[in-house]
PDB file of C-alpha atoms in Angstrom:
ATOM      1  CA  UNK J1079       2.534  67.573 -23.267  1.00  0.00           C
ATOM      2  CA  UNK J1080       1.463  70.078 -20.659  1.00  0.00           C
ATOM      3  CA  UNK J1081      -1.170  72.607 -21.652  1.00  0.00           C
ATOM      4  CA  UNK J1082      -1.680  75.685 -19.492  1.00  0.00           C
ATOM      5  CA  UNK J1083      -4.423  78.244 -19.941  1.00  0.00           C
ATOM      6  CA  UNK J1084      -4.557  81.461 -17.963  1.00  0.00           C
ATOM      7  CA  UNK J1085      -7.507  83.813 -18.076  1.00  0.00           C
ATOM      8  CA  UNK J1086      -8.406  86.988 -16.254  1.00  0.00           C
ATOM      9  CA  UNK J1087     -11.853  88.261 -15.444  1.00  0.00           C
ATOM     10  CA  UNK J1088     -13.492  90.507 -12.917  1.00  0.00           C
ATOM     11  CA  UNK J1089     -12.260  89.928  -9.377  1.00  0.00           C
ATOM     12  CA  UNK J1090     -14.269  87.402  -7.433  1.00  0.00           C
ATOM     13  CA  UNK J1091     -16.241  88.807  -4.510  1.00  0.00           C
ATOM     14  CA  UNK J1092     -14.402  86.677  -1.956  1.00  0.00           C
ATOM     15  CA  UNK J1093     -10.875  87.747  -3.045  1.00  0.00           C
ATOM     16  CA  UNK J1094      -9.717  84.159  -3.567  1.00  0.00           C
ATOM     17  CA  UNK J1095      -7.706  82.894  -6.498  1.00  0.00           C
ATOM     18  CA  UNK J1096      -9.584  80.079  -8.227  1.00  0.00           C
ATOM     19  CA  UNK J1097      -7.711  77.504 -10.287  1.00  0.00           C
ATOM     20  CA  UNK J1098      -8.298  74.076 -11.814  1.00  0.00           C
ATOM     21  CA  UNK J1099      -6.174  71.157 -12.954  1.00  0.00           C
ATOM     22  CA  UNK J1100      -7.386  68.746 -15.642  1.00  0.00           C
ATOM     23  CA  UNK J1101      -5.428  65.494 -15.695  1.00  0.00           C
ATOM     24  CA  UNK J1102      -5.706  61.713 -15.717  1.00  0.00           C
ATOM     25  CA  UNK J1103      -4.803  59.334 -12.886  1.00  0.00           C
ATOM     26  CA  UNK J1104      -2.030  57.813 -15.024  1.00  0.00           C
ATOM     27  CA  UNK J1105      -0.516  61.148 -16.150  1.00  0.00           C
ATOM     28  CA  UNK J1106       3.243  60.725 -15.712  1.00  0.00           C
ATOM     29  CA  UNK J1107       4.132  63.936 -17.588  1.00  0.00           C
ATOM     30  CA  UNK J1108       2.663  66.316 -15.004  1.00  0.00           C
ATOM     31  CA  UNK J1109       3.475  64.439 -11.791  1.00  0.00           C
ATOM     32  CA  UNK J1110       6.654  66.500 -11.337  1.00  0.00           C
ATOM     33  CA  UNK J1111       4.724  69.757 -11.903  1.00  0.00           C
ATOM     34  CA  UNK J1112       2.045  68.658  -9.438  1.00  0.00           C
ATOM     35  CA  UNK J1113       4.599  67.856  -6.754  1.00  0.00           C
ATOM     36  CA  UNK J1114       6.409  71.179  -7.244  1.00  0.00           C
ATOM     37  CA  UNK J1115       3.101  73.085  -7.236  1.00  0.00           C
ATOM     38  CA  UNK J1116       2.196  71.598  -3.858  1.00  0.00           C
ATOM     39  CA  UNK J1117       4.333  74.125  -1.935  1.00  0.00           C
ATOM     40  CA  UNK J1118       2.764  77.061  -3.794  1.00  0.00           C
ATOM     41  CA  UNK J1119      -0.737  75.685  -3.217  1.00  0.00           C
ATOM     42  CA  UNK J1120      -0.069  75.248   0.499  1.00  0.00           C
ATOM     43  CA  UNK J1121       1.291  78.816   0.728  1.00  0.00           C
ATOM     44  CA  UNK J1122      -1.907  80.175  -0.825  1.00  0.00           C
ATOM     45  CA  UNK J1123      -3.906  78.467   1.917  1.00  0.00           C
ATOM     46  CA  UNK J1124      -7.479  79.718   2.191  1.00  0.00           C
ATOM     47  CA  UNK J1125      -6.758  82.539  -0.278  1.00  0.00           C
ATOM     48  CA  UNK J1126      -7.196  80.052  -3.124  1.00  0.00           C
ATOM     49  CA  UNK J1127      -9.848  77.608  -4.291  1.00  0.00           C
ATOM     50  CA  UNK J1128      -8.588  74.559  -6.185  1.00  0.00           C
ATOM     51  CA  UNK J1129     -10.757  72.223  -8.277  1.00  0.00           C
ATOM     52  CA  UNK J1130      -9.164  69.013  -9.626  1.00  0.00           C
ATOM     53  CA  UNK J1131     -10.727  67.309 -12.658  1.00  0.00           C
ATOM     54  CA  UNK J1132      -9.995  63.833 -13.981  1.00  0.00           C
ATOM     55  CA  UNK J1133     -10.550  62.869 -17.601  1.00  0.00           C
ATOM     56  CA  UNK J1134     -12.461  59.604 -17.707  1.00  0.00           C
ATOM     57  CA  UNK J1135     -14.295  57.823 -20.488  1.00  0.00           C
ATOM     58  CA  UNK J1136     -17.031  55.246 -20.861  1.00  0.00           C
ATOM     59  CA  UNK J1137     -15.340  51.862 -20.579  1.00  0.00           C
ATOM     60  CA  UNK J1138     -18.389  49.993 -21.836  1.00  0.00           C
ATOM     61  CA  UNK J1139     -18.398  51.894 -25.142  1.00  0.00           C
ATOM     62  CA  UNK J1140     -14.646  51.349 -25.382  1.00  0.00           C
ATOM     63  CA  UNK J1141     -14.906  47.578 -24.927  1.00  0.00           C
ATOM     64  CA  UNK J1142     -13.366  47.408 -21.469  1.00  0.00           C
ATOM     65  CA  UNK J1143     -16.233  45.307 -20.135  1.00  0.00           C
ATOM     66  CA  UNK J1144     -16.755  41.825 -21.542  1.00  0.00           C
ATOM     67  CA  UNK J1145     -20.070  40.001 -21.981  1.00  0.00           C
ATOM     68  CA  UNK J1146     -19.808  38.700 -18.390  1.00  0.00           C
ATOM     69  CA  UNK J1147     -19.312  42.201 -16.962  1.00  0.00           C
ATOM     70  CA  UNK J1148     -15.613  41.635 -16.260  1.00  0.00           C
ATOM     71  CA  UNK J1149     -13.021  44.404 -16.564  1.00  0.00           C
ATOM     72  CA  UNK J1150     -10.848  43.780 -19.638  1.00  0.00           C
ATOM     73  CA  UNK J1151      -8.680  46.908 -19.295  1.00  0.00           C
ATOM     74  CA  UNK J1152      -7.234  46.000 -15.896  1.00  0.00           C
ATOM     75  CA  UNK J1153      -5.822  48.969 -13.932  1.00  0.00           C
ATOM     76  CA  UNK J1154      -7.041  51.597 -16.437  1.00  0.00           C
ATOM     77  CA  UNK J1155     -10.663  51.067 -15.350  1.00  0.00           C
ATOM     78  CA  UNK J1156     -12.795  50.813 -12.257  1.00  0.00           C
ATOM     79  CA  UNK J1157     -16.280  49.470 -11.495  1.00  0.00           C
ATOM     80  CA  UNK J1158     -15.847  46.350 -13.644  1.00  0.00           C
ATOM     81  CA  UNK J1159     -14.614  48.287 -16.671  1.00  0.00           C
ATOM     82  CA  UNK J1160     -17.329  50.968 -16.634  1.00  0.00           C
ATOM     83  CA  UNK J1161     -15.121  54.037 -15.974  1.00  0.00           C
ATOM     84  CA  UNK J1162     -11.631  54.316 -17.463  1.00  0.00           C
ATOM     85  CA  UNK J1163      -8.728  56.734 -17.698  1.00  0.00           C
ATOM     86  CA  UNK J1164      -6.149  57.112 -20.408  1.00  0.00           C
TER      87      UNK J1164
END
């Protein structure tokens, strides 16, 4: 599932287009879109401002860290199971 939201507001004072992408490191569904968007992003150059965001969750609350502090969710988490992606 790919969700796109477009919104218009008053022009920014620096005349740049600002856009964001919310995703996860393991997101296979949008990898093709991201690769195709690369050419457009490069063409915009300094006329655009891009902000990437990654969805992460608390691995400790989700049980990805055992009682010894070891990562139980393998490649979905980092920092001994503290920060995880979906």
